[in-house]
Coordinates of C-alpha atoms and ligand atoms in Angstrom, one line a residue:
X21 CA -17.8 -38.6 0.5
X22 CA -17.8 -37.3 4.1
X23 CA -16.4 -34.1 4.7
X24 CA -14.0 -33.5 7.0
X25 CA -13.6 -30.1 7.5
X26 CA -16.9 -29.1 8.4
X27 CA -14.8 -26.1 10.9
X28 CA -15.0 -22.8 9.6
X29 CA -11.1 -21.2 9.5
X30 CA -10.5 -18.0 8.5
X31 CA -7.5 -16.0 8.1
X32 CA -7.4 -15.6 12.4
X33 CA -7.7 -19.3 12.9
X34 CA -5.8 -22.5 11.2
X35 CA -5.6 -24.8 13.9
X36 CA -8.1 -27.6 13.1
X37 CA -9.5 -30.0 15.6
X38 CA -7.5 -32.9 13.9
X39 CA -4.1 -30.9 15.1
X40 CA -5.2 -31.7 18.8
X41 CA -4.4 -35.3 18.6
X42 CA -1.1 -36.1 18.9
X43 CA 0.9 -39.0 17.0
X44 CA 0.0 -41.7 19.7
X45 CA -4.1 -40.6 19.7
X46 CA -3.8 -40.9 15.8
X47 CA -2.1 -44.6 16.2
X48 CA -4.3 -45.4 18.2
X49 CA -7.5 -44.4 16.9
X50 CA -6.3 -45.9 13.6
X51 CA -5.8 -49.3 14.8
X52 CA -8.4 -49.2 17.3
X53 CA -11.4 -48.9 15.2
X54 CA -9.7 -50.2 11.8
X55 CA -9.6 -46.9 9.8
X56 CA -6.8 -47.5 7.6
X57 CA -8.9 -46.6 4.8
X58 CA -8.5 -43.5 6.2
X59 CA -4.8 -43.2 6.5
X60 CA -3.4 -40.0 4.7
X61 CA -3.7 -40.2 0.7
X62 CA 0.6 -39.9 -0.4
X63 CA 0.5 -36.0 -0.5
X64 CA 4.4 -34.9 0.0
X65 CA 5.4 -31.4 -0.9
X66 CA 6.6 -33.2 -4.1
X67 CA 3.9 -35.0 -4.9
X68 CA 1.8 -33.5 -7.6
X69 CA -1.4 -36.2 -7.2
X70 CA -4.1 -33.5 -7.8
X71 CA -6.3 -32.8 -4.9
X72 CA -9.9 -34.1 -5.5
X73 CA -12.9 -31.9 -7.4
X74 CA -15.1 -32.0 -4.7
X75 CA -12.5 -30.7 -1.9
X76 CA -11.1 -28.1 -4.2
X77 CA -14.5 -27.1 -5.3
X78 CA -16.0 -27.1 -1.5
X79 CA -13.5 -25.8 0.9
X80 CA -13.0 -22.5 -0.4
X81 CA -12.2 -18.9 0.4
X82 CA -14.1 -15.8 -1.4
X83 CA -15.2 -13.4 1.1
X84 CA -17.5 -12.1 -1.2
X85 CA -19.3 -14.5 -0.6
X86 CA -19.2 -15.2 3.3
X87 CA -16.1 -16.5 5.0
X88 CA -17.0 -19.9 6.2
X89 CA -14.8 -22.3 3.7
X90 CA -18.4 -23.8 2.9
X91 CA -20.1 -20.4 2.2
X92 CA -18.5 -19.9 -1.7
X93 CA -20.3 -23.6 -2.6
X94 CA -23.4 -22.6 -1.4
X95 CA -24.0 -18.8 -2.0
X96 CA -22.2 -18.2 -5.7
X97 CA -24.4 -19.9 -7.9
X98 CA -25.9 -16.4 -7.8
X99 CA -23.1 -14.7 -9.7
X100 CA -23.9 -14.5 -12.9
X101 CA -20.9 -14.7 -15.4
X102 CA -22.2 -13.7 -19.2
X103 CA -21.1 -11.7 -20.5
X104 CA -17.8 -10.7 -18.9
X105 CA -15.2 -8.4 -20.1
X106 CA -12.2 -7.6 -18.6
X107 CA -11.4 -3.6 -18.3
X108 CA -7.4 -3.4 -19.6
X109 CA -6.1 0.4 -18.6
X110 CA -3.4 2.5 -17.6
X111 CA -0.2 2.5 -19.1
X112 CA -0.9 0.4 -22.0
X113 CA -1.2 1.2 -25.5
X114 CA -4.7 -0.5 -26.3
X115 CA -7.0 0.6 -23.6
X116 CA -10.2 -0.8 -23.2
X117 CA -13.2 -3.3 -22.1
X118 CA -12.1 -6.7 -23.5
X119 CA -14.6 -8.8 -24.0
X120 CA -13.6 -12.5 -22.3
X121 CA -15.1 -14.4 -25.4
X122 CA -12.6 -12.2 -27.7
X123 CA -9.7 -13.0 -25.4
X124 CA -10.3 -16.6 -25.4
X125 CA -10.4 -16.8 -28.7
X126 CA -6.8 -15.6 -29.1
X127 CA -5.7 -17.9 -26.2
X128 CA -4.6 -21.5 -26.1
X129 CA -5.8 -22.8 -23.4
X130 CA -3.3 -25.6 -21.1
X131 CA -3.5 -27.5 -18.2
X132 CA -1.2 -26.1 -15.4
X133 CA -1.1 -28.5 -12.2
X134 CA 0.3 -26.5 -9.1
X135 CA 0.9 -26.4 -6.0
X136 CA -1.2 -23.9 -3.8
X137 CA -0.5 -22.5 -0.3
X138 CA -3.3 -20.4 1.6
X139 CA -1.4 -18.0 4.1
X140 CA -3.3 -19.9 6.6
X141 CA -1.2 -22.9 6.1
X142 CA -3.0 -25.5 4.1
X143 CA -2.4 -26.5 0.6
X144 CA -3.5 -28.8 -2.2
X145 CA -3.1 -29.2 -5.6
X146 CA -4.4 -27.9 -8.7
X147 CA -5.1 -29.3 -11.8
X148 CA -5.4 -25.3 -13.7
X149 CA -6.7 -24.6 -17.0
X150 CA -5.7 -21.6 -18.6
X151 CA -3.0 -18.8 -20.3
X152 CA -0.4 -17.0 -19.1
X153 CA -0.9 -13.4 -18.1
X154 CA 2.1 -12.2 -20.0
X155 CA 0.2 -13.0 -22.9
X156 CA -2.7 -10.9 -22.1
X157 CA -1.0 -8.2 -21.4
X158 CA 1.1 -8.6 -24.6
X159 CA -2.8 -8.1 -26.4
X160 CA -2.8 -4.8 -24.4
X161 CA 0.4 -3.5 -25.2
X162 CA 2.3 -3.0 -22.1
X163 CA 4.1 0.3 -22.1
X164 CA 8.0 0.9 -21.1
X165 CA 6.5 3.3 -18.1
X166 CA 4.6 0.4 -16.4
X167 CA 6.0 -1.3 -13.5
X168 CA 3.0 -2.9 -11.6
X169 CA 0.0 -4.9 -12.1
X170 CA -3.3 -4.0 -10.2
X171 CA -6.4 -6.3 -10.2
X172 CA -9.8 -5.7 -9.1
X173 CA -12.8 -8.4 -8.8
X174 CA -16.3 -7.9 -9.6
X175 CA -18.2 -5.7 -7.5
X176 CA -22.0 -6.3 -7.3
X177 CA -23.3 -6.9 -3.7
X178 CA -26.7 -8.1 -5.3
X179 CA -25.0 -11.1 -6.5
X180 CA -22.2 -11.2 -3.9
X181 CA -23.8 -11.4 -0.1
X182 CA -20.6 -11.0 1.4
X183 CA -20.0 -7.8 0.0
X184 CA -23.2 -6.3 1.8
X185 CA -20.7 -6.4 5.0
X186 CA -16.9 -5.0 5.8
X187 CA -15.1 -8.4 5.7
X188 CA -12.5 -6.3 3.4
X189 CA -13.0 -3.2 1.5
X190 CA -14.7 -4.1 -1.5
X191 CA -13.6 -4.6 -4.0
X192 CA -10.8 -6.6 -3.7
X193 CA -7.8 -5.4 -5.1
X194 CA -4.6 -7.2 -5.7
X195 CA -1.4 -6.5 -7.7
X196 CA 2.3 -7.7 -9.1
X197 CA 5.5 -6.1 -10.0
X198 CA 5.6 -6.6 -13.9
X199 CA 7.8 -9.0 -14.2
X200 CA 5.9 -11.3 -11.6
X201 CA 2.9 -10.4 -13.8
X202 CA 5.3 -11.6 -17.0
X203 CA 6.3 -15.0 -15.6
X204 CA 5.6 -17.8 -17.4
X205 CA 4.5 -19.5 -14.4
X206 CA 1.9 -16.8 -13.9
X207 CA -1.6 -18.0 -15.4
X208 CA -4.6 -16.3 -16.2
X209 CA -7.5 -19.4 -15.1
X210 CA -10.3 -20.3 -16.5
X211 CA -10.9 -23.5 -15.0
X212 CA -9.9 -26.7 -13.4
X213 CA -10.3 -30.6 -14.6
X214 CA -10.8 -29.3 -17.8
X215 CA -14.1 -28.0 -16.3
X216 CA -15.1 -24.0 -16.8
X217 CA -13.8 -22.4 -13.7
X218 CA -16.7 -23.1 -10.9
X219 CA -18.3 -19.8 -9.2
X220 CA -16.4 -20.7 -5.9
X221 CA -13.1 -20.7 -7.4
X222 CA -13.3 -17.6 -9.3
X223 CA -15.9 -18.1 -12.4
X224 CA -15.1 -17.1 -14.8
X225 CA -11.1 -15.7 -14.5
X226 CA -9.1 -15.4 -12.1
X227 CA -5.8 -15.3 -11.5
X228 CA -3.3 -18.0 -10.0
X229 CA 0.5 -17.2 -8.7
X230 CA 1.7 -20.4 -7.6
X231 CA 4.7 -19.1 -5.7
X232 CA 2.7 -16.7 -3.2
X233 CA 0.2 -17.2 -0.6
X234 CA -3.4 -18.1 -2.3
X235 CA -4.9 -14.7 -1.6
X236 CA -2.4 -13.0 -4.5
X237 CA -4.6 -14.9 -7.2
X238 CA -7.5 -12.9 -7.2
X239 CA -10.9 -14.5 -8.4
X240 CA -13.6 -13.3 -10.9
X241 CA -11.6 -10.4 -12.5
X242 CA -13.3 -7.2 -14.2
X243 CA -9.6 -4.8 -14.3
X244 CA -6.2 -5.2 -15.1
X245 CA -4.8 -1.7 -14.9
X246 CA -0.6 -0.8 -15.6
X247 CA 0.7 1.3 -13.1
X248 CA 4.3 3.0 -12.4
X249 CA 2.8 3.0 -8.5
X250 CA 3.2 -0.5 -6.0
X251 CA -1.1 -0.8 -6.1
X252 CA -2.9 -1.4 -2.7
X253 CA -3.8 -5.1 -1.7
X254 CA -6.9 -6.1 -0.3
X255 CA -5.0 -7.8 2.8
X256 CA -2.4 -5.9 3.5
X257 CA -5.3 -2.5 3.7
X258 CA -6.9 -4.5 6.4
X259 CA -3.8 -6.1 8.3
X260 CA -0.7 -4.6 7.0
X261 CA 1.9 -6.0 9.7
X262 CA 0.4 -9.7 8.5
X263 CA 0.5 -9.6 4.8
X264 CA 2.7 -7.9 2.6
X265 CA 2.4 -6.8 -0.6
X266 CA 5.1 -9.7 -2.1
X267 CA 3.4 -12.5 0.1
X268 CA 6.0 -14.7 -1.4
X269 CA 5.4 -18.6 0.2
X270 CA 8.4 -18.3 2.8
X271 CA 8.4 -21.2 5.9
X272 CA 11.7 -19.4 7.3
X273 CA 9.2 -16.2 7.8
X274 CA 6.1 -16.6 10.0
X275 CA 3.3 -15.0 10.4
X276 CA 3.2 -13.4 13.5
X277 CA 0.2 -15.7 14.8
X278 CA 1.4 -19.2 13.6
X279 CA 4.1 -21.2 12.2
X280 CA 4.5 -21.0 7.9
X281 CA 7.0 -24.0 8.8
X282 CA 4.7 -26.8 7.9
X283 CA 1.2 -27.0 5.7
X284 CA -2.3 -29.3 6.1
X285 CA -3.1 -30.8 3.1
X286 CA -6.7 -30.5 2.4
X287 CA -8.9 -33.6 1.5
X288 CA -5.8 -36.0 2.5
X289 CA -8.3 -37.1 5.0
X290 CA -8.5 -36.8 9.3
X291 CA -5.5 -38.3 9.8
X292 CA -3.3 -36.1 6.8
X293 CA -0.4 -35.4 8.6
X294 CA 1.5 -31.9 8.2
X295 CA 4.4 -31.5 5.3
X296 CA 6.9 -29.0 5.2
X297 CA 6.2 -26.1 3.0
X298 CA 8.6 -25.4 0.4
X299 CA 10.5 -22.3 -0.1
X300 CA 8.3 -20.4 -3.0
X301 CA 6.3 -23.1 -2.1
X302 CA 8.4 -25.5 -4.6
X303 CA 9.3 -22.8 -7.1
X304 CA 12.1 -21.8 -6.4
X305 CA 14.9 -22.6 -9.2
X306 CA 12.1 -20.6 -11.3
X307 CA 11.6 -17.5 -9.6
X308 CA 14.2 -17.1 -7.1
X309 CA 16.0 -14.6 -9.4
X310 CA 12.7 -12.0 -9.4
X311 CA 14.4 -11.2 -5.8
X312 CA 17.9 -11.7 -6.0
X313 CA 19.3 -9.6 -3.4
X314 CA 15.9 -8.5 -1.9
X315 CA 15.9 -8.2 2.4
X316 CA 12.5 -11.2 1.7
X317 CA 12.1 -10.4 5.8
X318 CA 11.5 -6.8 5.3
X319 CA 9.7 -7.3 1.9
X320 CA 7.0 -10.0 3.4
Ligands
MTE21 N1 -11.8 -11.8 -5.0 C1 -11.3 -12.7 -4.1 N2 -10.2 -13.4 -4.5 C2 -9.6 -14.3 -3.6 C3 -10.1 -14.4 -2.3 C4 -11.3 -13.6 -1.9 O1 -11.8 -13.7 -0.8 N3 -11.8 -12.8 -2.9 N4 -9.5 -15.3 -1.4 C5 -8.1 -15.6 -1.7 C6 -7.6 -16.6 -0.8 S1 -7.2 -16.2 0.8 C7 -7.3 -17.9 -1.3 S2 -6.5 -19.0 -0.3 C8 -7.7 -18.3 -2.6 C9 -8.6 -19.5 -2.5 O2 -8.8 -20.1 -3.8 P1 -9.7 -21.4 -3.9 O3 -11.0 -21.1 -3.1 O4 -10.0 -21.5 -5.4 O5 -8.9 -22.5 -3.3 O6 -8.4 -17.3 -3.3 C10 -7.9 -16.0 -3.1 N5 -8.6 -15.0 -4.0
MO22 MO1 -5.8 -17.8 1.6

């Protein structure tokens, strides 16, 4: 299929060439040369029609691997992925390195199909496979002093290009409050279409928040450490004033360099027009109680 979104975005840019034409141009240029085929695919906020393979699987971001949306599809098929193990520490009472094979083994594995919002305001849907975090962490034994999560990805510039320059400080780092980490919406990955995870997306665990911005669900995880502390985040080291630490999907709070009003589904084709993003980007009746009477301005 022909691929639309050939421009390179980034987290400074989210205007797309499409977002130049105006309602009348679109018309126009629809009925002009005959392109209904390519009239938006249905894609409300509340439709749950699963974005396709190939856009999910090609317009990516994964700094580690360059920041074009195009750079993950071509440059991870160098990470290698076995064996993996995933280092549990901290304030748990089963330290240790947990080999992925041994946790998948205790884990019954579900489809999850969510909604996910990049900061930079697009979306699509995704049709995850995996297990909830909580249930992980129940393996490790979480103790009653822990109050955060923190998540690190794979470090290994040899297999990761982008990490041989300072896009972010490497490795990335993310993190939760524990009982964001404990919500059952809150899933461990380990693939989508019923497919292992690819490279792009986060091979071979990552993890998915469906109620935040996209760059909360950290890709190709090596640590999971319990903390009493609020961990550093990879984003909000490098812009702090832009992303916060609860990143919560909010389109009453911008960003301070664009609108969080309205999203761009991706692979809807040229002519996808903008939909309203939902408060906790559609999640609301199930996690608006993690911040009941929280200032969700301040905490950003
Ligand atoms: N390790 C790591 N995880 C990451 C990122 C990254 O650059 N490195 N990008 C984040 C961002 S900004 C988004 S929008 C999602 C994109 O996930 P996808 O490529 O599977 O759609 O991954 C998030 N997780
Ligand atoms: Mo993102």
């Amino acid at each position: 299929m022909a691929h639309r979104w050939t421009n390179t975005l980034t987290h400074d840019d989210v205007t797309p060439k499409s977002a130049y034409l105006n309602r009348r141009q679109v018309m126009a240029g629809m009925a002009g040369l005959g392109l209904t085929a390519l009239a938006p695919k249905a894609n409300g906020a509340s439709d749950l029609t699963p974005t396709d393979f190939d856009v999910i699987t090609q317009y990516n971001n994964f700094y580690e691997f360059g920041t074009g949306k195009e750079d993950p599809a071509k440059n991870a098929h160098a990470l290698t992925t076995k064996p993996w193990s995933i280092k549990i520490d901290g304030m748990v009472d089963r330290p240790g390195d947990y080999a992925l094979s041994d946790i998948l083994s205790k884990m019954t594995i579900e489809e999850r199909i969510y909604r996910f919002r990049c900061v930079e305001a697009w979306s699509m849907v995704v049709p995850w496979n995996g297990f909830e975090l909580k249930d992980l962490l129940d393996l490790a034994g979480v103790q009653s002093s822990a109050k955060y999560v923190a998540f690190e990805t794979l470090y290994r510039p040899k297999e990761m290009v982008g990490q041989n320059y300072p896009f972010l400080d490497w490795p990335y780092v993310e993190g939760l409050r524990l009982d964001e980490a404990n919500h059952p919406l809150t899933l461990m990955a380990t693939g989508i279409y019923g497919k292992d995870m690819p490279k792009q997306n986060g091979a071979p665990i990552r993890l998915v928040v469906p109620w935040k911005y996209g760059f909360k669900s950290i890709k190709s995880i090596v640590r999971i450490t319990l903390t009493d502390k609020e961990p550093p985040t990879s984003w909000n080291k490098s812009i702090p004033n832009e992303y916060g630490f609860y990143s919560n999907v909010n389109p009453e709070v911008d960003h301070p360099r664009w609108s969080q009003a309205s999203e761009r589904p991706i692979g809807g084709g040229f002519f996808a027009k903008r939909i309203p993003t939902l408060m906790f980007n559609g999640y609301e009746k199930e996690v608006a109680g993690l911040y009941e009477g929280m200032d969700l301005r301040k905490n950003y």
